[in-house]
């Protein structure tokens, strides 16, 4: 059942602002700004910063400068800079550009896969296997994402068994960590618990992460539930960058500042300096000419 | 000093939800106390016409909410938004099974409230001396003495009284607040006869950690069935804090439709947690509230239009086609 005590001593934050965040922002951000953002985040104590995506610029214009970003960011010791590699071609480009960790994106919904990458879950897994095989040969760690873990914009309800199935496939092909994403933010502590209970029967909790969207305001409650169940890795985006492509005007990623505020209040170590993250958030919001989605930042900076 | 006496235990019991909690499990039912029309509107910049307030409360009554804080019998000199308190209380439809408590900061307000037809009142204490001094220019002790006048009169008139404790997780002036202080003030108000104590994170600085610590202290002095939490979402922590409270056995939660009511201590920041977002979470947990989320969302859309402001509810933001 739920526990109040027994929380992890340490939670690793995976900062996805520069990739997931910026990818879902309408305004295209100049390369210099992206690099400056990542450098500032590196100085904030974050240990993982998702830097960019080696996807065709035809599909994701925001990430067209992936090679330049990867080559020019400061590489701080002890910080990982994973990049998305949707296929073998992207993987090779990423390695050539200096990437030392990559990510692949699966989904627990057939419809979502079809609409997004025009193939079935089965077919997408085959593509990822090509990536993980090559990655293994080169000693490159691969992180696996499972989208729609708590609901799908097309299918609606997603059964935990499907999430388990896809997670298991990614884990057995060599992904060291599986990030379970509530892609449209519809999850609640109830559905989070049910889904995690199912997944944790098959995958060790130390290999699990949660990637919660705050579209319905549930992200922190869902994250709390996950860490109460032993999950020790949480994805978030500085300033809550990245809207929701499925609900116009709605928010997407949970804000790193707000997650940190909660973890700090729980006495959980993260190694991250909240104030420096807020400053990085302030920087990118100014550059994007938008208001931050972080409530902590809103409360802290006098408008 | 008022003799320790529980006012109207039979009435108090009927106002408490049927909560069946074992250690570690969630309540099956949560009573939502809707504070939008009072706490919400009071902290909105734009003055809302009386008829709009009445329409809002009537719409909220249709949603199934069991408690709707209707207005405040405070001097219009201090709170112009609540100047029409008598008109509002007399103008709303009183749905059977729904309570419409009103704030009564002193005996005069109480008497005006009863004359206007109030059947339940609320009083506001605080766990911070500085906050009490700045807000009502007296000490906590003195404020409780003022309230005892209201308690006496309420007892004589068979009117239940709800007690609020502000600054339970932090104070804009004092900073950190000791859980023991919160427990002390809560205990005093409970023994004075308040049937329920609503613990308010007035500036939203609390986290699940401080919420747990505070509740552990208070629950030693006041039975959990008599406790409510009133979380502000100023730092985005409200739902996580509420979840922890539920896990500890609390089954009464205050919230405000559309998240009405900003924070007077952090310019531009949000205040009350949105009822829509709270209901979304509770229903997702399989907890019964009796509230129709769709109708609630409509009430929120209505009042936001009237206030010419965007909703603070994420559920509504995600649901509306812009």
Coordinates of C-alpha atoms in Angstrom, one line a residue:
Chain A
X1 CA 0.0 0.0 0.0
X2 CA 1.0 3.6 0.1
X3 CA 3.9 4.5 2.3
X4 CA 4.9 7.9 3.7
X5 CA 8.2 6.7 5.0
X6 CA 10.5 4.6 2.9
X7 CA 11.2 7.2 0.2
X8 CA 14.5 6.9 -1.7
X9 CA 17.4 9.0 -0.3
X10 CA 18.3 10.1 -3.7
X11 CA 16.4 10.8 -6.9
X12 CA 18.0 11.3 -10.3
X13 CA 16.4 14.0 -12.3
X14 CA 16.6 13.6 -16.1
X15 CA 16.3 17.1 -17.6
X16 CA 14.4 16.9 -20.9
X17 CA 13.9 20.6 -21.5
X18 CA 16.4 21.2 -24.3
X19 CA 14.9 18.3 -26.3
X20 CA 11.4 17.3 -25.3
X21 CA 10.7 20.8 -24.1
X22 CA 12.0 22.8 -27.0
X23 CA 10.7 20.3 -29.5
X24 CA 7.1 21.1 -28.3
X25 CA 7.6 24.9 -28.3
X26 CA 6.2 26.8 -31.3
X27 CA 9.1 29.3 -31.5
X28 CA 12.2 27.9 -33.2
X29 CA 15.2 28.6 -30.9
X30 CA 18.6 29.7 -32.4
X31 CA 21.4 27.2 -31.9
X32 CA 23.4 29.6 -29.7
X33 CA 20.5 29.8 -27.3
X34 CA 20.1 26.1 -27.1
X35 CA 23.7 25.7 -26.3
X36 CA 23.6 28.4 -23.7
X37 CA 20.6 26.7 -22.1
X38 CA 22.3 23.4 -21.9
X39 CA 25.5 24.9 -20.5
X40 CA 23.6 26.7 -17.8
X41 CA 21.7 23.4 -16.9
X42 CA 25.1 21.6 -16.7
X43 CA 26.2 24.1 -14.1
X44 CA 23.0 23.5 -12.0
X45 CA 24.1 20.1 -10.8
X46 CA 21.9 18.0 -13.1
X47 CA 23.5 14.7 -14.0
X48 CA 21.5 14.0 -17.1
X49 CA 20.5 16.5 -19.8
X50 CA 18.7 15.3 -22.9
X51 CA 20.5 17.5 -25.4
X52 CA 18.9 17.0 -28.8
X53 CA 17.3 14.6 -31.3
X54 CA 18.9 13.1 -34.4
X55 CA 15.7 13.0 -36.3
X56 CA 15.1 14.2 -39.8
X57 CA 14.8 18.0 -39.8
X58 CA 11.8 17.5 -42.2
X59 CA 9.8 16.1 -39.3
X60 CA 11.2 18.2 -36.4
X61 CA 12.7 21.5 -37.6
X62 CA 13.4 22.6 -34.1
X63 CA 16.1 19.9 -33.9
X64 CA 17.6 20.5 -37.3
X65 CA 20.8 21.8 -35.6
X66 CA 21.4 18.6 -33.7
X67 CA 24.9 18.0 -34.8
X68 CA 26.1 21.6 -34.1
X69 CA 24.4 21.5 -30.7
X70 CA 26.0 18.2 -29.8
X71 CA 29.5 19.4 -30.9
X72 CA 29.4 22.8 -29.3
X73 CA 27.9 22.2 -25.8
X74 CA 30.3 22.1 -22.9
X75 CA 30.6 18.5 -21.7
X76 CA 30.8 18.7 -17.9
X77 CA 32.4 15.7 -16.1
X78 CA 29.8 13.5 -14.5
X79 CA 27.0 14.8 -16.7
X80 CA 25.4 12.6 -19.4
X81 CA 24.0 14.2 -22.6
X82 CA 21.7 11.6 -24.1
X83 CA 20.2 12.2 -27.6
X84 CA 17.2 10.7 -29.3
X85 CA 17.9 8.3 -32.1
X86 CA 14.8 7.1 -33.8
X87 CA 16.6 4.8 -36.2
X88 CA 20.0 3.5 -37.2
X89 CA 20.8 6.4 -39.4
X90 CA 20.1 8.8 -36.6
X91 CA 22.2 6.7 -34.3
X92 CA 25.2 6.8 -36.6
X93 CA 24.9 10.6 -37.0
X94 CA 24.7 10.9 -33.2
X95 CA 27.9 8.9 -32.7
X96 CA 29.7 10.9 -35.4
X97 CA 28.7 14.1 -33.6
X98 CA 30.1 12.8 -30.3
X99 CA 27.1 11.3 -28.5
X100 CA 27.9 8.9 -25.7
X101 CA 24.3 7.9 -24.8
X102 CA 21.2 7.6 -26.9
X103 CA 17.4 7.1 -26.4
X104 CA 14.7 5.2 -28.3
X105 CA 11.0 6.0 -28.1
X106 CA 8.4 3.2 -28.0
X107 CA 4.7 3.5 -27.2
X108 CA 2.1 1.4 -25.4
X109 CA -0.5 2.2 -28.1
X110 CA -0.7 0.9 -31.6
X111 CA -2.7 3.9 -32.8
X112 CA -0.2 6.4 -31.3
X113 CA 2.6 4.6 -33.1
X114 CA 0.7 4.5 -36.4
X115 CA -0.2 8.2 -36.2
X116 CA 3.3 9.3 -35.0
X117 CA 5.8 7.1 -36.9
X118 CA 3.5 5.3 -39.3
X119 CA 4.2 1.8 -38.2
X120 CA 3.1 -0.8 -35.7
X121 CA 4.6 -1.3 -32.2
X122 CA 6.2 -4.5 -33.6
X123 CA 7.8 -2.7 -36.5
X124 CA 9.1 0.1 -34.3
X125 CA 10.7 -2.4 -31.9
X126 CA 12.5 -4.0 -34.9
X127 CA 13.9 -0.6 -35.8
X128 CA 15.0 0.0 -32.2
X129 CA 16.7 -3.4 -32.1
X130 CA 19.0 -2.2 -34.9
X131 CA 20.0 0.7 -32.8
X132 CA 20.5 -1.2 -29.6
X133 CA 22.6 -3.8 -31.4
X134 CA 24.9 -1.2 -32.8
X135 CA 24.9 0.6 -29.5
X136 CA 25.9 -2.5 -27.6
X137 CA 28.8 -3.1 -30.0
X138 CA 30.0 0.4 -29.3
X139 CA 29.4 0.3 -25.5
X140 CA 26.8 3.1 -25.8
X141 CA 24.1 3.0 -23.2
X142 CA 20.5 3.2 -24.5
X143 CA 17.5 4.5 -22.6
X144 CA 14.1 3.4 -23.6
X145 CA 10.9 5.6 -23.4
X146 CA 7.4 4.2 -23.4
X147 CA 4.8 6.8 -24.4
X148 CA 1.1 6.7 -23.5
X149 CA 1.8 4.7 -20.4
X150 CA -1.3 6.1 -18.6
X151 CA -3.5 6.9 -21.6
X152 CA -3.5 7.6 -25.4
X153 CA -4.9 10.6 -27.3
X154 CA -6.4 8.1 -29.8
X155 CA -7.1 4.9 -27.9
X156 CA -8.0 6.4 -24.6
X157 CA -7.5 3.9 -21.8
X158 CA -4.3 1.9 -22.0
X159 CA -4.1 -1.4 -20.1
X160 CA -1.1 -1.9 -17.8
X161 CA -0.3 -5.2 -19.5
X162 CA 0.4 -3.5 -22.7
X163 CA 2.8 -1.1 -21.0
X164 CA 4.5 -4.1 -19.4
X165 CA 4.8 -5.8 -22.8
X166 CA 6.5 -2.9 -24.5
X167 CA 8.7 -2.1 -21.5
X168 CA 9.9 -5.7 -21.3
X169 CA 10.8 -5.7 -25.0
X170 CA 12.9 -2.5 -24.6
X171 CA 14.5 -3.8 -21.4
X172 CA 15.5 -7.1 -22.9
X173 CA 16.9 -5.6 -26.0
X174 CA 19.4 -3.8 -23.8
X175 CA 17.9 -0.5 -22.6
X176 CA 19.4 0.2 -19.2
X177 CA 16.5 2.3 -18.1
X178 CA 12.8 2.5 -19.1
X179 CA 11.1 5.9 -18.8
X180 CA 7.3 5.5 -18.5
X181 CA 5.6 8.5 -20.0
X182 CA 2.2 9.9 -19.2
X183 CA 2.2 11.5 -22.6
X184 CA -1.1 13.4 -22.4
X185 CA -1.0 13.9 -18.6
X186 CA -4.3 12.1 -18.0
X187 CA -2.9 9.8 -15.3
X188 CA -3.7 10.1 -11.6
X189 CA -2.1 8.5 -8.6
X190 CA -4.7 5.7 -9.0
X191 CA -3.7 4.8 -12.6
X192 CA 0.0 5.4 -11.9
X193 CA 0.0 2.9 -9.0
X194 CA -1.8 0.3 -11.1
X195 CA 0.5 0.7 -14.0
X196 CA 3.7 0.6 -11.9
X197 CA 2.5 -2.4 -9.9
X198 CA 2.2 -4.3 -13.2
X199 CA 5.5 -3.1 -14.6
X200 CA 7.4 -3.7 -11.4
X201 CA 6.5 -7.4 -11.6
X202 CA 8.7 -7.7 -14.7
X203 CA 11.3 -4.9 -14.5
X204 CA 13.4 -4.0 -11.4
X205 CA 12.3 -0.7 -10.0
X206 CA 15.9 0.6 -10.1
X207 CA 15.6 0.5 -13.9
X208 CA 12.4 2.5 -14.0
X209 CA 11.8 6.2 -14.5
X210 CA 8.6 8.3 -14.7
X211 CA 8.0 11.0 -17.2
X212 CA 4.8 12.8 -16.1
X213 CA 3.0 15.5 -18.0
X214 CA 1.2 18.2 -16.1
X215 CA -1.6 18.7 -18.6
X216 CA -4.3 17.9 -16.0
X217 CA -2.3 19.2 -13.0
X218 CA -1.6 15.7 -11.8
X219 CA 2.2 15.4 -12.4
X220 CA 3.5 16.0 -8.9
X221 CA 0.9 13.8 -7.2
X222 CA 1.8 11.1 -9.8
X223 CA 5.5 11.5 -9.2
X224 CA 5.0 11.4 -5.5
X225 CA 3.1 8.1 -5.9
X226 CA 5.9 6.7 -8.1
X227 CA 8.7 7.6 -5.6
X228 CA 6.6 6.2 -2.7
X229 CA 6.7 2.9 -4.7
X230 CA 10.4 3.0 -5.0
X231 CA 11.0 4.8 -8.4
X232 CA 14.2 6.8 -8.1
X233 CA 14.4 8.5 -11.5
X234 CA 12.2 11.4 -12.6
X235 CA 12.1 13.2 -16.0
X236 CA 11.2 16.9 -16.0
X237 CA 11.7 20.0 -18.1
X238 CA 13.1 23.4 -16.9
X239 CA 10.3 26.0 -16.8
X240 CA 7.9 23.3 -17.8
X241 CA 8.9 23.8 -21.4
X242 CA 6.9 22.0 -24.0
X243 CA 3.2 22.3 -24.5
X244 CA 0.9 19.4 -25.3
X245 CA 0.4 18.8 -29.0
X246 CA -2.9 17.0 -28.3
X247 CA -4.6 19.7 -26.2
X248 CA -4.2 23.2 -27.6
X249 CA -3.0 25.7 -25.1
X250 CA -2.5 23.1 -22.4
X251 CA 0.8 22.5 -20.6
X252 CA 3.0 19.5 -21.1
X253 CA 6.1 18.5 -19.2
X254 CA 6.2 19.0 -15.5
X255 CA 8.6 21.8 -14.4
X256 CA 11.9 20.8 -13.0
X257 CA 11.8 23.6 -10.5
X258 CA 8.5 22.4 -9.1
X259 CA 9.7 18.8 -8.9
X260 CA 12.9 20.0 -7.1
X261 CA 10.9 22.0 -4.7
X262 CA 8.9 18.9 -3.7
X263 CA 11.9 16.6 -3.5
X264 CA 13.8 19.2 -1.4
X265 CA 10.8 19.5 0.9
X266 CA 10.8 15.7 1.3
X267 CA 14.5 15.7 2.3
X268 CA 15.4 13.8 -0.9
X269 CA 18.9 14.4 -2.4
X270 CA 19.1 15.4 -6.0
X271 CA 22.4 17.2 -6.3
X272 CA 20.6 19.9 -8.2
X273 CA 20.7 23.6 -7.3
X274 CA 17.1 24.9 -7.5
X275 CA 18.1 28.5 -7.9
X276 CA 20.4 27.8 -10.8
X277 CA 17.7 25.9 -12.6
X278 CA 15.3 28.8 -12.0
X279 CA 17.9 31.1 -13.6
X280 CA 18.2 28.8 -16.6
X281 CA 14.4 28.7 -16.8
X282 CA 14.3 32.5 -16.7
X283 CA 16.9 32.7 -19.5
X284 CA 15.1 30.3 -21.8
X285 CA 11.7 31.9 -21.2
X286 CA 13.1 35.3 -22.0
X287 CA 14.5 33.9 -25.2
X288 CA 11.2 32.3 -26.1
X289 CA 9.3 35.4 -25.0
X290 CA 7.0 33.3 -22.9
X291 CA 5.9 33.0 -19.3
X292 CA 7.3 30.1 -17.3
X293 CA 5.1 27.1 -16.5
X294 CA 6.9 26.6 -13.2
X295 CA 4.8 27.7 -10.2
X296 CA 7.9 28.0 -8.1
X297 CA 9.4 30.4 -10.6
X298 CA 6.2 32.3 -10.8
X299 CA 6.1 32.7 -7.0
X300 CA 9.7 33.6 -6.7
X301 CA 10.3 36.1 -9.5
X302 CA 8.5 39.4 -9.0
X303 CA 6.6 40.0 -12.1
Chain B
X1 CA -12.1 31.1 29.1
X2 CA -14.7 28.9 27.6
X3 CA -15.1 25.6 29.3
X4 CA -13.9 22.8 27.1
X5 CA -17.2 21.6 25.5
X6 CA -17.9 20.1 22.1
X7 CA -20.8 22.1 20.6
X8 CA -23.5 19.9 19.2
X9 CA -21.7 16.6 18.7
X10 CA -24.7 15.1 17.0
X11 CA -24.7 17.8 14.3
X12 CA -20.9 17.6 14.0
X13 CA -21.1 13.9 13.4
X14 CA -23.6 14.3 10.6
X15 CA -21.4 16.8 8.9
X16 CA -18.4 14.5 8.9
X17 CA -18.1 12.3 5.9
X18 CA -18.2 8.5 6.2
X19 CA -14.5 7.9 6.1
X20 CA -13.3 4.4 6.5
X21 CA -9.5 4.5 6.6
X22 CA -7.2 1.9 7.7
X23 CA -3.6 3.0 8.3
X24 CA -2.0 3.6 4.9
X25 CA -5.2 3.3 2.8
X26 CA -7.2 6.1 1.3
X27 CA -10.6 7.3 2.4
X28 CA -13.4 5.9 0.2
X29 CA -15.2 9.3 0.3
X30 CA -14.0 12.8 0.5
X31 CA -16.0 15.9 1.4
X32 CA -15.0 18.9 -0.7
X33 CA -15.5 22.3 0.8
X34 CA -15.9 24.8 -2.0
X35 CA -14.4 28.1 -1.0
X36 CA -14.4 29.8 -4.5
X37 CA -17.3 32.2 -3.8
X38 CA -15.7 33.5 -0.6
X39 CA -12.0 32.8 -0.4
X40 CA -11.6 32.8 -4.1
X41 CA -13.6 35.9 -5.0
X42 CA -12.2 37.8 -2.0
X43 CA -8.7 37.5 -3.5
X44 CA -9.7 38.4 -7.0
X45 CA -9.0 42.0 -8.1
X46 CA -12.2 42.6 -10.0
X47 CA -15.4 43.2 -8.0
X48 CA -18.1 40.8 -9.0
X49 CA -21.7 41.9 -9.2
X50 CA -24.1 40.4 -6.6
X51 CA -26.1 38.6 -9.2
X52 CA -23.1 37.0 -10.7
X53 CA -22.0 35.7 -7.2
X54 CA -25.5 34.3 -6.7
X55 CA -25.5 32.6 -10.1
X56 CA -22.1 31.1 -9.4
X57 CA -23.2 29.7 -6.1
X58 CA -26.4 28.3 -7.6
X59 CA -24.4 26.6 -10.4
X60 CA -22.1 25.2 -7.8
X61 CA -25.0 23.9 -5.8
X62 CA -26.1 21.9 -8.9
X63 CA -22.7 20.1 -9.1
X64 CA -23.3 18.0 -6.0
X65 CA -20.8 19.9 -3.8
X66 CA -21.9 19.4 -0.2
X67 CA -20.4 22.6 1.2
X68 CA -20.2 26.0 -0.4
X69 CA -18.7 28.8 1.5
X70 CA -21.0 31.6 0.4
X71 CA -19.7 34.9 1.7
X72 CA -18.1 36.8 4.6
X73 CA -19.8 39.0 7.2
X74 CA -16.9 41.3 7.5
X75 CA -16.9 45.1 7.2
X76 CA -17.0 46.3 3.6
X77 CA -14.3 48.8 4.6
X78 CA -11.9 45.9 4.8
X79 CA -13.2 43.6 2.2
X80 CA -15.3 45.5 -0.5
X81 CA -15.8 42.3 -2.5
X82 CA -17.9 40.9 0.3
X83 CA -20.0 44.1 0.9
X84 CA -23.1 42.4 -0.5
X85 CA -23.0 39.5 2.0
X86 CA -26.5 39.8 3.2
X87 CA -27.9 40.1 -0.3
X88 CA -25.9 37.0 -1.4
X89 CA -26.9 34.8 1.4
X90 CA -30.6 35.8 1.1
X91 CA -30.5 35.6 -2.7
X92 CA -29.0 32.1 -3.3
X93 CA -31.0 28.9 -3.6
X94 CA -30.5 26.8 -0.6
X95 CA -30.3 23.2 -2.0
X96 CA -31.3 20.5 0.5
X97 CA -28.3 18.6 1.8
X98 CA -25.9 21.5 1.0
X99 CA -24.3 23.7 3.6
X100 CA -23.6 27.4 3.0
X101 CA -21.2 28.5 5.7
X102 CA -20.2 32.1 6.0
X103 CA -17.2 33.8 7.6
X104 CA -17.9 35.7 10.9
X105 CA -14.8 37.4 12.2
X106 CA -16.5 38.7 15.3
X107 CA -19.8 38.7 17.2
X108 CA -21.2 41.6 15.2
X109 CA -20.6 39.6 12.0
X110 CA -22.1 36.5 13.5
X111 CA -25.3 38.3 14.5
X112 CA -25.6 39.9 11.0
X113 CA -25.0 36.4 9.5
X114 CA -27.7 34.8 11.6
X115 CA -30.1 37.6 10.9
X116 CA -29.5 37.0 7.2
X117 CA -30.3 33.3 7.5
X118 CA -26.9 31.7 8.0
X119 CA -27.0 28.1 9.4
X120 CA -23.2 27.6 9.7
X121 CA -20.3 29.9 10.3
X122 CA -16.5 29.9 10.2
X123 CA -13.8 31.6 12.2
X124 CA -10.2 32.1 11.2
X125 CA -7.3 31.6 13.5
X126 CA -3.6 31.4 12.6
X127 CA -0.5 29.5 13.8
X128 CA 1.6 32.6 13.5
X129 CA 1.7 35.5 15.9
X130 CA 3.1 37.9 13.4
X131 CA 0.5 37.0 10.8
X132 CA -2.3 37.5 13.3
X133 CA -0.7 40.8 14.4
X134 CA -0.4 42.1 10.8
X135 CA -3.9 40.8 9.7
X136 CA -6.1 41.7 12.7
X137 CA -3.8 43.6 14.9
X138 CA -3.8 41.4 18.0
X139 CA -2.2 38.2 19.4
X140 CA -3.3 34.7 18.7
X141 CA -4.6 34.5 22.3
X142 CA -6.6 37.7 21.9
X143 CA -8.1 36.5 18.6
X144 CA -9.2 33.3 20.3
X145 CA -10.9 35.3 23.0
X146 CA -12.8 37.2 20.3
X147 CA -13.8 33.9 18.8
X148 CA -15.1 32.6 22.1
X149 CA -17.8 35.2 21.9
X150 CA -18.8 33.9 18.6
X151 CA -18.7 30.3 19.9
X152 CA -20.9 31.2 22.8
X153 CA -23.5 32.8 20.6
X154 CA -23.2 30.0 18.1
X155 CA -23.7 27.4 20.8
X156 CA -26.8 29.2 22.0
X157 CA -28.2 29.3 18.5
X158 CA -27.3 25.7 17.6
X159 CA -25.1 26.9 14.8
X160 CA -22.1 24.8 14.0
X161 CA -18.7 26.5 13.7
X162 CA -15.8 25.6 11.5
X163 CA -12.4 26.7 12.5
X164 CA -9.6 27.6 10.1
X165 CA -6.0 27.7 11.0
X166 CA -3.8 29.8 8.6
X167 CA -0.1 29.5 8.0
X168 CA 0.1 25.8 9.0
X169 CA 3.1 25.1 6.8
X170 CA 4.7 28.5 6.7
X171 CA 4.1 32.2 7.3
X172 CA 4.9 35.1 4.9
X173 CA 6.4 37.0 7.9
X174 CA 7.7 34.4 10.3
X175 CA 8.8 31.8 7.7
X176 CA 8.9 28.4 9.3
X177 CA 6.1 27.4 11.6
X178 CA 6.5 24.8 14.3
X179 CA 4.1 21.8 14.0
X180 CA 3.6 22.1 17.7
X181 CA 2.2 25.6 17.3
X182 CA -0.3 24.4 14.7
X183 CA -1.3 21.5 17.0
X184 CA -1.7 24.0 19.9
X185 CA -4.0 26.4 18.0
X186 CA -6.0 23.6 16.5
X187 CA -6.6 22.0 19.8
X188 CA -7.7 25.2 21.3
X189 CA -10.2 25.9 18.5
X190 CA -11.5 22.3 18.6
X191 CA -12.0 22.4 22.3
X192 CA -13.8 25.7 22.0
X193 CA -16.4 23.9 20.0
X194 CA -15.4 24.0 16.3
X195 CA -16.7 20.8 14.7
X196 CA -14.0 20.8 12.1
X197 CA -10.5 22.4 11.8
X198 CA -9.3 23.4 8.3
X199 CA -5.5 23.5 8.2
X200 CA -4.4 26.1 5.7
X201 CA -1.2 26.3 3.8
X202 CA -1.8 30.0 3.3
X203 CA 1.2 30.8 1.1
X204 CA 1.5 27.3 -0.5
X205 CA 5.0 26.7 0.6
X206 CA 4.3 23.3 2.1
X207 CA 5.5 20.1 0.6
X208 CA 4.5 16.5 1.3
X209 CA 7.3 16.4 3.8
X210 CA 6.1 19.4 5.9
X211 CA 2.5 18.3 5.5
X212 CA 3.2 14.9 7.0
X213 CA 5.1 16.4 9.9
X214 CA 2.4 19.0 10.7
X215 CA -0.4 16.5 10.4
X216 CA 1.4 14.0 12.7
X217 CA 1.6 16.7 15.4
X218 CA -2.0 17.9 15.0
X219 CA -3.5 14.4 14.9
X220 CA -2.1 13.8 18.4
X221 CA -4.5 16.5 19.6
X222 CA -7.5 16.5 17.2
X223 CA -9.1 13.4 15.8
X224 CA -8.4 13.0 12.0
X225 CA -12.2 12.9 11.3
X226 CA -12.4 16.5 12.4
X227 CA -9.6 17.7 10.2
X228 CA -9.5 19.3 6.7
X229 CA -6.7 20.5 4.6
X230 CA -6.8 23.8 2.6
X231 CA -3.8 23.8 0.3
X232 CA -2.7 26.6 -1.9
X233 CA -1.0 25.9 -5.2
X234 CA 1.4 28.8 -5.2
X235 CA 4.4 26.5 -5.6
X236 CA 2.5 23.8 -7.5
X237 CA 2.5 21.5 -4.4
X238 CA -1.2 21.5 -3.6
X239 CA -2.3 18.1 -5.0
X240 CA 0.8 16.3 -3.8
X241 CA 0.2 17.8 -0.3
X242 CA -3.5 16.9 -0.4
X243 CA -2.6 13.3 -1.5
X244 CA -0.3 12.9 1.6
X245 CA -3.1 14.2 3.8
X246 CA -5.5 11.7 2.3
X247 CA -3.0 8.9 2.9
X248 CA -2.9 10.0 6.6
X249 CA -6.6 9.7 6.9
X250 CA -7.9 13.2 6.2
X251 CA -11.1 13.1 4.3
X252 CA -12.1 16.8 4.0
X253 CA -10.5 19.0 1.4
X254 CA -11.0 22.7 0.6
X255 CA -10.6 24.0 -2.9
X256 CA -11.8 26.8 -5.2
X257 CA -13.6 26.5 -8.5
X258 CA -11.2 27.5 -11.4
X259 CA -8.5 28.0 -8.7
X260 CA -10.0 31.4 -8.0
X261 CA -8.1 33.7 -5.7
X262 CA -4.5 34.7 -6.2
X263 CA -1.9 35.0 -3.5
X264 CA -1.7 38.4 -1.8
X265 CA 1.9 37.7 -0.8
X266 CA 3.4 36.7 -4.1
X267 CA 2.4 39.0 -6.9
X268 CA 1.1 37.2 -10.0
X269 CA 1.2 33.8 -8.3
X270 CA -1.7 31.5 -7.9
X271 CA -3.5 30.7 -4.6
X272 CA -6.2 28.2 -4.0
X273 CA -6.0 24.8 -5.6
X274 CA -8.6 24.3 -8.4
X275 CA -11.6 22.2 -7.4
X276 CA -11.7 20.7 -10.9
X277 CA -8.1 19.5 -10.6
X278 CA -8.8 18.1 -7.2
X279 CA -11.9 16.2 -8.3
X280 CA -10.0 14.8 -11.3
X281 CA -7.4 13.4 -8.9
X282 CA -10.0 12.0 -6.4
X283 CA -12.1 10.4 -9.1
X284 CA -8.9 8.9 -10.6
X285 CA -8.2 7.4 -7.2
X286 CA -11.7 5.9 -7.1
X287 CA -12.7 8.2 -4.2
X288 CA -16.3 9.3 -4.1
X289 CA -17.0 13.0 -4.0
X290 CA -20.6 13.3 -5.2
X291 CA -19.4 16.1 -7.6
X292 CA -20.3 16.2 -11.3
X293 CA -17.0 17.4 -12.8
X294 CA -18.6 18.5 -16.1
X295 CA -21.0 20.8 -14.2
X296 CA -18.2 22.0 -12.1
X297 CA -16.2 22.9 -15.1
X298 CA -19.1 24.9 -16.5
X299 CA -19.4 26.9 -13.3
X300 CA -15.7 27.7 -13.5
X301 CA -16.0 28.8 -17.1
X302 CA -18.9 31.0 -16.1
X303 CA -17.1 32.8 -13.3
X304 CA -13.9 33.2 -15.3
X305 CA -15.9 34.9 -18.1
X306 CA -17.5 37.2 -15.6
X307 CA -14.1 38.0 -14.1
X308 CA -12.5 38.3 -17.5
X309 CA -9.7 36.0 -16.5
X310 CA -8.2 32.7 -17.5
X311 CA -9.0 29.7 -15.4
X312 CA -6.2 28.4 -13.1
X313 CA -7.6 24.8 -13.5
X314 CA -5.3 22.7 -15.7
X315 CA -8.2 20.2 -16.3
X316 CA -10.2 23.0 -17.8
X317 CA -7.3 24.3 -19.8
X318 CA -6.7 20.8 -21.2
X319 CA -10.4 20.3 -22.0
X320 CA -11.4 23.5 -23.7
X321 CA -10.9 24.0 -27.4
X322 CA -9.2 27.4 -27.8

